[in-house]
């Protein structure tokens, strides 16, 4: 089985396993106690903090360990907002942040704060000037991920950090995906990350708050971790997390070159061997190891099952794989195709042979899924005044787009197809199909049931 979902959770690094086993024997006592076992545990905790801080590029007393990366994000955002409440209650986030950031933004807004969500381009990147334009006198905090977790696009953190510094606004960086590959550039103020993203054990996050940043811990205060992370430290996991972070960073430069070659191979071969596919994300400014593409006329969940049966573990942002039947907020913000979406994220050490085998299997898997969807339940089409109406109500991704593709040739050039759909994914996938097929997406309008999406044939 080839595991290609390292962006969700990387396999446990050998160094993490060794450190975890060793610290289970040495680090079981309370590090806050003064007796021998407590002092030994404290030494381990201090050494782990020093090691992690060195890799991050901060002072040891600026870094605390939390129970997860999500907890680090929530604590960082709430503490920074509370610490700068006198300035104002305005928060800036990008449209493609991790859900932990967006959930914090929702909670802040529900509590009476204001939130500006900065849009991204089709590669998933923000424009620094868009952050500059969003800054206001009452802005308390800005948040920007270092690299996107779904498409791998790196963000211009240093440029945004400089704009925030000039405005006197702290910037919180979610560095979960990138920290293993190198330090976060720029004069950021807060940083959050998660150990299971770099091959450490799950249940360990880290939060960095630079000296001079106003910060007020929310909720009951605990004496541990500078009062910023309540509860007894999971010391063996913390030691393993710090040890594995140092180990993967030592290997990062060489492994990044190798993984970039493999991901470029995937990007090129997928575009060549799979018809009607869109490879998404920035082709240059991207993390090593992450490739994301979407396939027209494909049910994402079915494709993932086919690849799983073939021995490949991948993930997807398609609405077809979601219980909410809505596409990934990242793909939606980018305005790219969501149906048949596949994210391949290669862990360190992935053999080139596994990638080659994936590229051999993928075209047949996609073709097989498309064949299964070739005869969907009949839809009703009518023609009114040079407008062909496709009734795809009740049909789910990717059926509305399949039905559109079937009938676009039945209208004359300049004619319009009106697709009726109540599937939220159609709002993203129909415009994406038009761009791929060089047809004109006219827009949407309310219908008696669902929404009508208008497409004009231009070729």
Coordinates of C-alpha atoms in Angstrom, one line a residue:
X1 CA 0.0 0.0 0.0
X2 CA 1.4 3.4 -1.0
X3 CA 0.4 6.2 1.5
X4 CA 0.0 9.5 -0.4
X5 CA -1.7 11.6 2.2
X6 CA 1.1 13.1 4.2
X7 CA -0.5 16.5 4.2
X8 CA -3.2 15.1 6.5
X9 CA -0.8 13.2 8.7
X10 CA 2.8 12.1 8.0
X11 CA 4.0 8.7 9.0
X12 CA 5.8 8.6 12.4
X13 CA 9.5 9.4 11.8
X14 CA 12.0 6.8 13.0
X15 CA 13.6 9.4 15.3
X16 CA 10.2 10.2 16.8
X17 CA 9.6 6.6 17.6
X18 CA 13.0 6.2 19.2
X19 CA 12.6 9.4 21.3
X20 CA 9.1 8.4 22.3
X21 CA 10.2 5.0 23.6
X22 CA 13.1 6.5 25.4
X23 CA 11.2 9.3 27.1
X24 CA 8.4 6.9 28.3
X25 CA 11.0 5.6 30.7
X26 CA 12.6 8.9 31.7
X27 CA 9.8 11.5 31.3
X28 CA 6.8 10.1 33.1
X29 CA 7.0 12.4 36.2
X30 CA 5.6 15.8 36.8
X31 CA 8.1 18.4 35.4
X32 CA 6.8 21.0 37.9
X33 CA 8.1 18.9 40.9
X34 CA 11.4 19.4 42.6
X35 CA 12.3 15.8 43.4
X36 CA 14.7 13.8 41.2
X37 CA 12.2 12.3 38.8
X38 CA 10.5 15.7 38.4
X39 CA 13.8 17.4 37.7
X40 CA 14.7 14.8 35.1
X41 CA 11.3 15.4 33.4
X42 CA 11.9 19.1 33.5
X43 CA 15.3 18.7 31.8
X44 CA 13.6 16.8 29.0
X45 CA 10.9 19.4 28.6
X46 CA 13.4 22.3 28.5
X47 CA 15.6 20.5 26.0
X48 CA 12.6 19.8 23.7
X49 CA 11.6 23.4 23.9
X50 CA 15.1 24.6 23.1
X51 CA 15.3 22.2 20.1
X52 CA 12.0 23.2 18.7
X53 CA 12.7 27.0 19.2
X54 CA 16.0 26.6 17.4
X55 CA 14.2 25.0 14.4
X56 CA 11.4 27.6 14.4
X57 CA 13.8 30.5 14.8
X58 CA 12.5 32.0 18.0
X59 CA 13.4 32.2 21.7
X60 CA 12.7 29.3 23.9
X61 CA 10.5 31.4 26.2
X62 CA 8.4 32.4 23.3
X63 CA 7.3 28.8 22.5
X64 CA 4.8 26.7 24.3
X65 CA 3.5 23.2 23.6
X66 CA -0.2 22.6 23.1
X67 CA -2.4 19.6 22.8
X68 CA -2.8 20.0 19.0
X69 CA -2.1 22.4 16.1
X70 CA -5.8 23.3 16.2
X71 CA -5.6 24.2 19.9
X72 CA -2.5 26.3 19.1
X73 CA -4.4 28.2 16.4
X74 CA -7.5 28.8 18.6
X75 CA -5.4 29.9 21.5
X76 CA -3.2 32.1 19.4
X77 CA -6.1 33.9 17.7
X78 CA -8.2 34.3 20.8
X79 CA -5.3 35.5 22.9
X80 CA -4.0 38.0 20.4
X81 CA -7.5 39.4 19.8
X82 CA -8.1 39.8 23.5
X83 CA -4.7 41.4 24.1
X84 CA -5.4 44.1 21.5
X85 CA -9.1 44.6 22.2
X86 CA -8.5 48.3 23.0
X87 CA -7.2 48.7 19.4
X88 CA -10.3 47.2 17.9
X89 CA -12.0 43.9 17.0
X90 CA -11.2 43.6 13.3
X91 CA -9.7 40.3 12.2
X92 CA -8.2 39.6 8.7
X93 CA -7.9 36.0 7.3
X94 CA -7.4 34.6 3.8
X95 CA -10.2 32.7 2.1
X96 CA -8.1 29.5 2.0
X97 CA -7.0 29.2 5.6
X98 CA -7.3 25.9 7.5
X99 CA -10.7 25.3 9.0
X100 CA -9.3 25.9 12.5
X101 CA -8.5 29.5 11.5
X102 CA -11.9 30.0 9.8
X103 CA -13.8 28.5 12.7
X104 CA -12.0 30.9 15.1
X105 CA -13.0 33.8 12.7
X106 CA -16.6 32.6 12.8
X107 CA -16.6 32.5 16.6
X108 CA -15.1 36.0 16.7
X109 CA -17.7 37.3 14.4
X110 CA -20.5 35.6 16.4
X111 CA -19.1 37.4 19.5
X112 CA -19.5 40.8 17.8
X113 CA -16.1 41.2 16.1
X114 CA -15.6 41.9 12.4
X115 CA -13.8 39.8 9.9
X116 CA -12.4 40.6 6.4
X117 CA -11.7 37.5 4.3
X118 CA -9.0 38.2 1.6
X119 CA -9.7 36.5 -1.7
X120 CA -7.1 34.4 -3.6
X121 CA -6.3 34.0 -7.3
X122 CA -6.7 30.7 -9.3
X123 CA -3.4 29.4 -7.9
X124 CA -4.6 29.8 -4.3
X125 CA -2.3 32.7 -3.5
X126 CA -3.2 36.0 -1.9
X127 CA -1.9 39.3 -3.2
X128 CA 0.1 41.2 -0.5
X129 CA -1.6 44.5 -1.5
X130 CA -5.0 42.9 -0.8
X131 CA -3.9 42.4 2.8
X132 CA -2.6 46.0 2.9
X133 CA -6.0 47.2 1.6
X134 CA -7.8 45.2 4.3
X135 CA -5.8 46.7 7.2
X136 CA -7.8 49.3 9.2
X137 CA -7.1 51.4 12.3
X138 CA -9.2 48.9 14.3
X139 CA -7.5 45.8 13.0
X140 CA -6.4 43.7 16.0
X141 CA -4.9 40.7 14.1
X142 CA -4.2 39.3 10.7
X143 CA -3.8 35.6 9.9
X144 CA -2.1 33.9 6.9
X145 CA -1.0 30.3 6.4
X146 CA 2.6 29.8 5.1
X147 CA 1.4 27.3 2.5
X148 CA -1.9 25.8 1.6
X149 CA -2.8 22.4 2.9
X150 CA -4.9 21.3 -0.1
X151 CA -3.0 22.6 -3.1
X152 CA 0.5 23.3 -1.8
X153 CA 0.6 26.9 -2.9
X154 CA 3.1 29.0 -0.8
X155 CA 1.9 32.3 0.4
X156 CA 3.8 35.6 0.4
X157 CA 4.2 35.7 4.2
X158 CA 7.2 38.0 4.3
X159 CA 5.6 40.7 2.2
X160 CA 2.3 40.5 4.2
X161 CA 4.3 40.6 7.4
X162 CA 6.1 43.7 6.4
X163 CA 2.8 45.5 5.6
X164 CA 1.4 44.4 8.9
X165 CA 4.5 45.5 10.8
X166 CA 4.2 49.0 9.2
X167 CA 0.6 49.2 10.3
X168 CA 1.4 47.9 13.8
X169 CA -0.7 44.8 13.4
X170 CA 0.5 41.4 14.5
X171 CA 0.5 38.6 12.0
X172 CA -0.3 35.0 13.0
X173 CA 1.1 32.3 10.6
X174 CA -0.3 28.8 10.5
X175 CA 2.9 27.0 9.5
X176 CA 1.6 23.4 9.9
X177 CA 2.3 22.4 6.3
X178 CA 5.6 24.2 5.8
X179 CA 7.6 24.1 9.1
X180 CA 9.3 20.8 8.2
X181 CA 10.7 22.3 5.1
X182 CA 12.2 25.5 6.4
X183 CA 11.7 28.5 8.7
X184 CA 8.9 30.9 8.0
X185 CA 10.3 34.1 6.5
X186 CA 9.4 37.6 7.5
X187 CA 8.7 39.4 10.7
X188 CA 5.7 37.5 11.8
X189 CA 4.3 37.8 15.4
X190 CA 2.7 34.5 16.2
X191 CA 3.1 31.0 14.7
X192 CA 1.2 27.8 15.1
X193 CA 2.1 24.3 14.0
X194 CA 1.2 20.6 14.5
X195 CA 3.6 17.7 15.1
X196 CA 1.7 15.1 13.2
X197 CA 2.3 17.1 10.0
X198 CA 6.1 16.6 10.1
X199 CA 6.2 13.0 11.4
X200 CA 5.9 13.6 15.1
X201 CA 3.2 12.0 17.2
X202 CA -0.3 13.3 17.1
X203 CA -1.6 15.4 20.0
X204 CA 1.3 17.9 20.1
X205 CA 1.1 21.4 18.7
X206 CA 3.3 24.4 19.2
X207 CA 2.4 28.1 19.6
X208 CA 4.9 30.9 19.4
X209 CA 4.1 34.4 20.6
X210 CA 7.0 36.9 20.0
X211 CA 8.0 39.1 22.8
X212 CA 6.2 42.5 22.7
X213 CA 3.0 41.1 21.2
X214 CA 0.0 41.9 23.4
X215 CA -1.5 38.6 24.4
X216 CA -4.2 37.7 26.9
X217 CA -4.9 34.1 27.6
X218 CA -8.6 33.2 27.4
X219 CA -10.4 30.8 29.6
X220 CA -9.1 29.4 33.0
X221 CA -5.4 30.1 33.4
X222 CA -3.1 27.2 34.1
X223 CA 0.4 27.5 35.7
X224 CA 1.9 25.3 33.0
X225 CA 3.4 26.4 29.7
X226 CA 3.5 30.0 30.7
X227 CA -0.2 29.9 31.3
X228 CA -0.9 29.5 27.6
X229 CA -1.6 25.8 27.4
X230 CA -3.6 24.2 30.3
X231 CA -3.1 20.7 31.4
X232 CA -0.4 18.2 32.2
X233 CA 2.3 18.1 29.5
X234 CA 2.4 14.9 27.3
X235 CA 6.1 14.9 27.8
X236 CA 7.1 11.7 25.9
X237 CA 5.1 13.0 22.8
X238 CA 6.6 16.5 23.2
X239 CA 10.1 15.1 23.3
X240 CA 9.4 12.9 20.2
X241 CA 7.8 15.9 18.4
X242 CA 10.9 18.1 19.0
X243 CA 13.3 15.4 18.0
X244 CA 11.5 14.5 14.8
X245 CA 11.2 18.2 13.8
X246 CA 15.0 18.6 14.2
X247 CA 15.5 15.4 12.2
X248 CA 13.2 16.2 9.3
X249 CA 14.6 19.8 9.0
X250 CA 18.1 18.3 8.8
X251 CA 16.9 16.1 5.9
X252 CA 14.7 18.8 4.3
X253 CA 17.0 20.4 1.7
X254 CA 18.0 17.1 0.0
X255 CA 14.5 15.5 0.3
X256 CA 12.8 18.6 -1.1
X257 CA 14.8 18.3 -4.3
X258 CA 13.8 14.7 -4.7
X259 CA 10.1 15.2 -3.9
X260 CA 9.9 18.2 -6.2
X261 CA 11.1 16.0 -9.1
X262 CA 8.4 13.4 -8.3
X263 CA 5.6 16.0 -8.0
X264 CA 6.7 17.6 -11.3
X265 CA 6.5 14.1 -12.9
X266 CA 3.0 13.7 -11.6
X267 CA 1.9 17.2 -12.7
X268 CA 3.2 16.6 -16.2
X269 CA 2.1 13.0 -16.6
X270 CA -1.4 13.6 -15.3
X271 CA -2.0 16.4 -17.8
X272 CA -0.7 14.2 -20.6
X273 CA -2.4 10.9 -19.8
X274 CA -5.7 11.8 -18.3
X275 CA -8.1 13.7 -20.6
X276 CA -10.2 16.6 -19.2
X277 CA -8.1 17.2 -16.1
X278 CA -7.2 20.5 -14.4
X279 CA -4.0 20.5 -12.3
X280 CA -4.4 23.2 -9.7
X281 CA -2.2 25.2 -7.4
X282 CA 0.8 27.4 -8.2
X283 CA 3.2 25.5 -10.5
X284 CA 6.3 27.1 -9.0
X285 CA 5.7 28.6 -5.6
X286 CA 4.6 25.4 -3.9
X287 CA 5.6 22.9 -1.2
X288 CA 7.5 19.8 -2.1
X289 CA 5.3 16.7 -2.4
X290 CA 1.8 18.1 -2.9
X291 CA 0.0 17.8 -6.2
X292 CA -3.7 18.4 -6.7
X293 CA -5.8 17.8 -9.8
X294 CA -9.5 17.6 -10.7
X295 CA -11.1 15.4 -13.3
X296 CA -14.1 16.3 -15.3
X297 CA -17.1 13.9 -15.2
X298 CA -15.8 11.9 -12.2
X299 CA -17.3 11.2 -8.9
X300 CA -14.5 11.9 -6.4
X301 CA -15.6 9.4 -3.8
X302 CA -15.7 6.6 -6.4
X303 CA -12.3 7.5 -7.7
X304 CA -10.8 7.5 -4.2
X305 CA -12.2 4.0 -3.6
X306 CA -10.8 2.8 -7.0
X307 CA -7.4 4.1 -6.1
X308 CA -7.6 2.6 -2.6
X309 CA -8.4 -0.8 -4.1
X310 CA -5.3 -0.3 -6.4
X311 CA -3.1 0.3 -3.3
X312 CA -3.0 4.1 -3.1
X313 CA -4.2 6.3 -0.2
X314 CA -5.0 9.8 -1.4
X315 CA -7.5 12.5 -0.3
X316 CA -10.0 14.7 -2.1
X317 CA -11.7 18.1 -1.8
X318 CA -14.6 17.1 -4.0
X319 CA -18.1 17.6 -2.8
X320 CA -18.8 14.0 -3.7
X321 CA -16.6 12.9 -0.8
X322 CA -18.2 15.2 1.7
X323 CA -21.2 14.6 3.9
X324 CA -22.2 18.2 3.3
X325 CA -22.2 17.8 -0.5
X326 CA -20.3 21.0 -0.8
X327 CA -16.8 21.4 -2.4
X328 CA -13.7 22.3 -0.4
X329 CA -13.7 25.9 0.6
X330 CA -10.2 26.1 -0.8
X331 CA -11.2 25.0 -4.3
X332 CA -14.3 27.2 -4.1
X333 CA -12.2 30.2 -3.2
X334 CA -9.8 29.5 -6.1
X335 CA -12.7 29.1 -8.6
X336 CA -11.3 25.8 -10.0
X337 CA -12.9 22.6 -10.8
X338 CA -13.8 20.5 -7.8
X339 CA -15.3 17.3 -9.2
X340 CA -13.1 14.3 -9.3
X341 CA -10.5 16.1 -7.1
X342 CA -7.5 14.2 -5.9
X343 CA -4.7 15.5 -3.6
X344 CA -1.5 13.5 -3.7
X345 CA 0.9 14.4 -0.8
X346 CA 4.0 12.4 -0.7
X347 CA 5.7 11.6 2.6
X348 CA 9.5 11.9 2.9
X349 CA 11.1 8.8 1.5
X350 CA 8.4 7.9 -1.0
X351 CA 10.0 5.6 -3.6
X352 CA 10.0 6.8 -7.2
X353 CA 8.6 3.4 -8.2
X354 CA 5.5 4.0 -6.2
X355 CA 4.9 7.2 -8.0
X356 CA 5.4 5.5 -11.4
X357 CA 3.0 2.8 -10.5
X358 CA 0.4 5.4 -9.4
X359 CA 0.8 7.1 -12.8
X360 CA 0.2 3.8 -14.6
X361 CA -3.0 3.1 -12.6
X362 CA -4.6 6.5 -12.6
X363 CA -5.7 6.8 -16.2
X364 CA -7.5 3.5 -16.1
X365 CA -9.1 4.3 -12.7
X366 CA -10.4 7.6 -14.1
X367 CA -11.6 6.0 -17.3
X368 CA -13.4 3.3 -15.3
X369 CA -15.2 5.8 -13.1
X370 CA -16.3 7.8 -16.2
X371 CA -17.6 4.7 -17.9
X372 CA -19.7 3.9 -14.8
X373 CA -21.2 7.4 -15.0
X374 CA -21.7 7.3 -18.8
X375 CA -25.4 6.4 -18.6
X376 CA -26.8 8.5 -15.7
X377 CA -30.6 8.6 -15.1
X378 CA -32.2 10.5 -18.0
X379 CA -32.6 14.2 -17.6
X380 CA -35.3 16.3 -19.2
X381 CA -34.2 18.8 -21.9
X382 CA -36.4 21.3 -23.6
X383 CA -35.7 24.2 -26.0
X384 CA -37.2 27.6 -25.7
X385 CA -36.2 30.5 -27.9
X386 CA -32.7 29.2 -28.7
X387 CA -32.2 28.2 -25.0
X388 CA -31.8 24.5 -24.2
X389 CA -32.9 23.7 -20.7
X390 CA -31.3 20.8 -18.8
X391 CA -33.2 19.7 -15.8
X392 CA -30.5 18.2 -13.5
X393 CA -32.4 18.8 -10.3
X394 CA -31.7 16.1 -7.7
X395 CA -28.5 15.0 -9.5
X396 CA -25.3 15.2 -7.7
X397 CA -21.7 15.9 -8.7
X398 CA -20.6 15.3 -11.4
X399 CA -23.9 14.6 -13.2
X400 CA -24.9 18.2 -13.9
X401 CA -21.7 18.9 -15.7
X402 CA -21.9 15.6 -17.6
X403 CA -25.4 16.5 -18.8
X404 CA -24.2 20.0 -19.8
X405 CA -21.3 18.5 -21.8
X406 CA -23.7 16.1 -23.6
X407 CA -26.0 18.8 -24.9
X408 CA -23.7 21.8 -25.6
X409 CA -23.3 20.7 -29.2
X410 CA -27.1 20.6 -29.7
X411 CA -27.4 24.4 -29.5
X412 CA -26.1 26.7 -32.3
X413 CA -23.1 28.9 -31.7
X414 CA -24.4 31.8 -29.7
X415 CA -27.2 29.6 -28.2
X416 CA -27.5 29.1 -24.5
X417 CA -27.9 26.1 -22.2
X418 CA -29.7 26.7 -19.0
X419 CA -28.8 24.0 -16.4
X420 CA -31.1 23.6 -13.5
X421 CA -29.4 22.2 -10.4
X422 CA -29.7 22.1 -6.7
X423 CA -26.2 20.8 -6.1
X424 CA -24.0 23.4 -4.5
X425 CA -20.9 22.0 -6.4
X426 CA -22.5 23.1 -9.7
X427 CA -21.9 26.7 -8.7
X428 CA -18.1 26.0 -8.9
X429 CA -17.9 23.2 -11.5
X430 CA -20.0 24.7 -14.3
X431 CA -17.9 27.9 -14.6
X432 CA -14.7 25.8 -14.3
X433 CA -16.0 23.5 -17.1
X434 CA -16.7 26.6 -19.3
X435 CA -13.1 27.8 -18.8
X436 CA -11.7 24.4 -19.7
X437 CA -14.0 24.1 -22.7
X438 CA -13.7 27.7 -23.9
X439 CA -17.4 28.3 -23.5
X440 CA -18.9 31.4 -22.0
X441 CA -20.3 31.2 -18.5
X442 CA -23.1 33.8 -18.4
X443 CA -24.0 33.5 -14.8
X444 CA -26.7 32.2 -12.5
X445 CA -30.2 33.1 -11.7
X446 CA -32.9 31.9 -9.3
X447 CA -35.2 29.1 -10.5
X448 CA -38.4 27.8 -9.2
X449 CA -36.4 24.9 -7.8
X450 CA -32.6 25.2 -7.2
X451 CA -30.5 27.5 -9.4
X452 CA -30.3 28.1 -13.2
X453 CA -26.7 28.2 -14.5
X454 CA -26.5 29.8 -18.0
X455 CA -23.8 28.8 -20.5
X456 CA -23.5 30.3 -24.0
X457 CA -21.9 28.2 -26.7
X458 CA -19.0 30.1 -28.4
X459 CA -17.2 27.3 -30.2

